[in-house]
Tab-separated table of C-alpha atoms and ligand atoms in Angstrom:
chain	number	residue	atom	x	y	z
V	1	MET	CA	0.000	0.000	0.000
V	2	LEU	CA	1.190	3.511	-0.773
V	3	ASP	CA	1.030	6.154	1.963
V	4	THR	CA	-0.856	9.409	1.464
V	5	SER	CA	1.448	12.421	1.461
V	6	PRO	CA	1.712	15.096	4.151
V	7	LEU	CA	2.503	18.688	3.196
V	8	ALA	CA	6.228	18.221	3.908
V	9	ASN	CA	6.413	15.523	1.231
V	10	TYR	CA	4.527	17.654	-1.301
V	11	LEU	CA	6.989	20.489	-0.702
V	12	GLY	CA	9.936	18.094	-1.184
V	13	PHE	CA	8.336	16.777	-4.362
V	14	PHE	CA	7.696	20.264	-5.784
V	15	ALA	CA	11.285	21.244	-4.906
V	16	LEU	CA	12.482	18.184	-6.794
V	17	ILE	CA	10.355	18.915	-9.878
V	18	SER	CA	11.346	22.607	-10.069
V	19	TYR	CA	14.976	21.613	-9.604
V	20	ILE	CA	14.741	19.020	-12.422
V	21	ILE	CA	13.291	21.746	-14.695
V	22	THR	CA	16.418	23.883	-14.101
V	23	LEU	CA	18.571	20.986	-15.362
V	24	LEU	CA	16.528	20.397	-18.522
V	25	PRO	CA	17.638	23.086	-21.004
V	26	THR	CA	21.350	22.195	-21.127
V	27	THR	CA	20.669	18.471	-21.051
V	28	LEU	CA	17.978	18.575	-23.767
V	29	ARG	CA	20.144	20.691	-26.050
V	30	ILE	CA	22.952	18.129	-26.053
V	31	VAL	CA	21.060	14.842	-25.747
V	32	PHE	CA	18.189	15.788	-28.098
V	33	PRO	CA	19.656	18.483	-30.385
V	34	ARG	CA	16.368	18.750	-32.290
V	35	THR	CA	14.740	20.435	-29.318
V	36	LYS	CA	16.949	23.440	-30.093
V	37	LYS	CA	14.520	24.347	-32.852
V	38	THR	CA	11.601	24.483	-30.426
V	39	GLU	CA	10.836	27.253	-27.970
V	40	ILE	CA	11.040	24.987	-24.910
V	41	PRO	CA	14.752	25.201	-24.033
V	42	LYS	CA	14.742	28.956	-24.726
V	43	LEU	CA	11.833	29.502	-22.365
V	44	LEU	CA	13.338	27.241	-19.697
V	45	LEU	CA	16.654	29.027	-19.995
V	46	LYS	CA	15.035	32.428	-19.708
V	47	TYR	CA	13.323	31.564	-16.432
V	48	ARG	CA	15.963	29.173	-15.050
V	49	ARG	CA	17.038	31.490	-12.236
V	50	GLN	CA	13.511	32.102	-11.025
V	51	ILE	CA	12.663	28.389	-11.175
V	52	GLY	CA	15.832	27.631	-9.192
V	53	ILE	CA	14.807	30.093	-6.493
V	54	VAL	CA	11.352	28.505	-6.352
V	55	ALA	CA	13.057	25.102	-5.892
V	56	PHE	CA	15.050	26.561	-2.989
V	57	LEU	CA	11.908	27.942	-1.318
V	58	PHE	CA	10.054	24.629	-1.600
V	59	ALA	CA	13.124	22.806	-0.221
V	60	LEU	CA	13.270	25.272	2.674
V	61	GLY	CA	9.623	24.576	3.569
V	62	HIS	CA	10.182	20.830	3.225
V	63	GLY	CA	13.323	20.922	5.388
V	64	VAL	CA	11.758	23.100	8.108
V	65	LEU	CA	8.655	20.906	8.414
V	66	LEU	CA	10.673	17.681	8.606
V	67	VAL	CA	13.208	19.127	11.037
V	68	ARG	CA	10.287	20.053	13.330
V	69	LYS	CA	8.444	16.784	12.867
V	70	ARG	CA	11.485	14.637	13.557
V	71	ASN	CA	12.838	16.693	16.484
V	72	PHE	CA	16.114	17.326	14.681
V	73	ASP	CA	18.921	17.629	17.244
V	74	PHE	CA	21.197	20.338	15.819
V	75	PHE	CA	23.941	19.532	18.351
V	76	ALA	CA	24.289	15.818	17.594
V	77	LEU	CA	26.719	14.869	14.821
V	78	GLN	CA	24.746	11.708	14.214
V	79	THR	CA	21.775	13.780	13.022
V	80	TYR	CA	23.843	15.238	10.225
V	81	TRP	CA	24.862	11.748	9.190
V	82	ILE	CA	21.262	10.528	9.055
V	83	TYR	CA	20.189	13.549	7.011
V	84	VAL	CA	23.461	14.031	5.140
V	85	GLN	CA	21.990	14.025	1.617
V	86	GLY	CA	19.228	16.472	2.541
V	87	VAL	CA	21.547	18.787	4.469
V	88	VAL	CA	24.302	18.874	1.807
V	89	THR	CA	21.747	19.379	-0.976
V	90	PHE	CA	20.172	22.183	1.002
V	91	ILE	CA	23.564	23.885	1.471
V	92	ILE	CA	24.174	23.596	-2.289
V	93	PHE	CA	20.701	25.021	-3.094
V	94	THR	CA	21.407	27.918	-0.706
V	95	LEU	CA	24.798	28.739	-2.274
V	96	LEU	CA	23.327	28.603	-5.766
V	97	THR	CA	20.359	30.767	-4.801
V	98	ILE	CA	22.534	33.438	-3.168
V	99	THR	CA	24.728	33.607	-6.287
V	100	SER	CA	21.920	33.514	-8.866
V	101	ASN	CA	22.274	37.173	-9.841
V	102	ASP	CA	24.281	39.228	-12.350
V	103	TRP	CA	26.423	40.782	-9.609
V	104	SER	CA	27.689	37.358	-8.461
V	105	VAL	CA	28.309	36.236	-12.052
V	106	LYS	CA	30.551	39.284	-12.534
V	107	LYS	CA	32.289	39.058	-9.152
V	108	LEU	CA	33.015	35.328	-9.189
V	109	LYS	CA	34.002	35.178	-12.886
V	110	ARG	CA	35.202	31.631	-13.704
V	111	ASN	CA	34.528	30.417	-10.199
V	112	TRP	CA	30.834	31.099	-10.745
V	113	LYS	CA	30.645	28.293	-13.290
V	114	LYS	CA	32.590	25.964	-11.027
V	115	LEU	CA	30.319	26.769	-8.096
V	116	HIS	CA	27.188	26.193	-10.148
V	117	GLU	CA	28.476	22.804	-11.247
V	118	LEU	CA	27.665	21.728	-7.698
V	119	THR	CA	24.118	21.427	-9.025
V	120	TYR	CA	25.106	18.039	-10.473
V	121	LEU	CA	26.317	16.847	-7.089
V	122	ALA	CA	22.888	17.778	-5.722
V	123	MET	CA	21.336	15.693	-8.502
V	124	PHE	CA	23.170	12.522	-7.435
V	125	LEU	CA	22.505	13.219	-3.757
V	126	LEU	CA	18.797	13.579	-4.444
V	127	VAL	CA	18.538	10.159	-6.096
V	128	TRP	CA	20.001	8.765	-2.874
V	129	HIS	CA	17.895	11.041	-0.641
V	130	VAL	CA	14.528	10.021	-2.047
V	131	ILE	CA	15.319	6.288	-2.203
V	132	ASP	CA	16.921	6.224	1.261
V	133	LYS	CA	14.379	8.356	3.084
V	134	MET	CA	11.300	6.784	1.512
V	135	TRP	CA	12.521	3.171	1.696
V	136	GLY	CA	9.707	0.907	2.895
V	137	HIS	CA	7.015	3.613	3.086
V	138	TRP	CA	6.521	5.019	-0.390
V	139	SER	CA	3.876	7.664	-0.872
V	140	TYR	CA	1.998	8.302	-4.130
V	141	LEU	CA	4.618	10.948	-4.910
V	142	THR	CA	7.617	8.659	-4.454
V	143	PRO	CA	7.475	6.706	-7.769
V	144	LEU	CA	7.053	9.962	-9.716
V	145	GLY	CA	9.929	11.576	-7.842
V	146	ILE	CA	12.210	8.578	-8.360
V	147	VAL	CA	11.401	8.338	-12.080
V	148	GLY	CA	11.980	12.095	-12.506
V	149	ILE	CA	15.311	12.345	-10.716
V	150	THR	CA	16.652	9.074	-12.184
V	151	THR	CA	15.678	10.065	-15.740
V	152	ILE	CA	17.456	13.412	-15.508
V	153	THR	CA	20.522	11.714	-13.989
V	154	VAL	CA	20.679	9.170	-16.835
V	155	LEU	CA	20.245	11.978	-19.408
V	156	PHE	CA	23.076	13.867	-17.692
V	157	LEU	CA	25.360	10.819	-18.028
V	158	VAL	CA	24.422	10.479	-21.725
V	159	ARG	CA	25.206	14.178	-22.152
V	160	LYS	CA	28.641	13.744	-20.553
V	161	MET	CA	29.387	10.796	-22.857
V	162	ARG	CA	28.352	12.815	-25.924
V	163	GLU	CA	30.528	15.736	-24.829
V	164	HIS	CA	33.452	13.384	-24.312
V	165	GLN	CA	32.978	11.819	-27.773
V	166	ASN	CA	32.766	15.260	-29.386
V	167	LYS	CA	36.010	16.270	-27.700
V	168	LEU	CA	37.773	13.105	-28.915
V	169	SER	CA	36.574	13.564	-32.498
V	170	LYS	CA	37.902	17.133	-32.469
V	171	ILE	CA	41.353	15.938	-31.329
V	172	LYS	CA	41.434	13.399	-34.207
W	201	LIG	C1	17.281	20.496	-0.488
W	201	LIG	C2	16.567	19.822	-1.263
W	201	LIG	C3	15.659	18.690	-0.904
W	201	LIG	C4	14.821	18.095	-1.802
W	201	LIG	C5	14.663	18.471	-3.291
W	201	LIG	C6	14.137	17.040	-1.117
W	201	LIG	C7	13.200	16.208	-1.713
W	201	LIG	C8	12.566	15.154	-1.093
W	201	LIG	C9	11.620	14.262	-1.725
W	201	LIG	C10	11.160	14.367	-3.182
W	201	LIG	C11	11.220	13.354	-0.796
W	201	LIG	C12	10.242	12.184	-1.022
W	201	LIG	C13	8.795	12.623	-0.832
W	201	LIG	C14	7.814	11.511	-1.180
W	201	LIG	O1	8.100	10.699	-2.074
W	201	LIG	O2	6.720	11.472	-0.557
W	201	LIG	C15	11.916	13.665	0.441
W	201	LIG	C16	11.762	12.965	1.642
W	201	LIG	C17	12.348	13.345	2.824
W	201	LIG	N1	13.186	14.415	3.029
W	201	LIG	FE1	13.875	15.702	1.626
W	201	LIG	N2	14.528	17.009	0.208
W	201	LIG	C18	15.460	18.012	0.390
W	201	LIG	C19	16.075	18.349	1.586
W	201	LIG	C20	15.790	17.794	2.804
W	201	LIG	C21	16.299	18.263	4.093
W	201	LIG	C22	17.170	19.488	4.322
W	201	LIG	C23	15.793	17.405	5.034
W	201	LIG	C24	15.925	17.397	6.533
W	201	LIG	C25	16.920	17.657	7.177
W	201	LIG	C26	15.000	16.410	4.364
W	201	LIG	C27	14.369	15.359	4.980
W	201	LIG	C28	13.555	14.444	4.365
W	201	LIG	C29	12.897	13.332	5.058
W	201	LIG	C30	13.001	13.016	6.542
W	201	LIG	C31	12.134	12.648	4.095
W	201	LIG	C32	11.249	11.419	4.328
W	201	LIG	C33	9.821	11.885	4.624
W	201	LIG	C34	8.930	10.761	5.022
W	201	LIG	O3	9.376	9.869	5.746
W	201	LIG	O4	7.733	10.773	4.645
W	201	LIG	N3	15.012	16.679	3.008
W	201	LIG	N4	12.719	14.770	0.249
């Protein structure tokens, strides 16, 4: 039987979906080059920052509700181990949100790109987060969340392979 979902889970799920949307434009462009001709990647790219901030806000709500529900002990190291994927992902979301503005792009120069590559670490952590935290008590949202985050992760790996092949063929 699947569990019904409390608000905290909905917020986590919406955070996950908005976050996946921020990863789509670059991935689609390389894995499915034909999508370049459509308006979708352009539109997603135009609003990527705003969608990322929305993902952060949903994640904040999700985190706060679960921290309260589970009596999170901020002074016990063990807590951070149990929630490591959530906590690290949240730190990454926070860093990316703070630096999602033109001023930071200018100030951080090349480091901005490096910093924002942390988004892919968050992607892997979230596959682990959802599977680990929902193990044995899936809600109706869980299968959708798992399919979404796994699909984007596989597409990311395909993208990296394509980029690698393109590099090699240029060297030849
Ligand atoms: C930062 C980005 C985060 C995202 C995108 C995220 C996303 C999710 C998703 C999609 C689920 C599964 C919901 C379901 O299938 O019903 C989930 C579950 C969970 N998350 Fe997160 N999460 C994040 C951060 C956090 C943080 C910071 C914490 C707490 C410290 C946390 C604690 C949990 C817990 C305890 C569950 C299991 C809930 C349950 O047992 O019903 N998450 N999260």
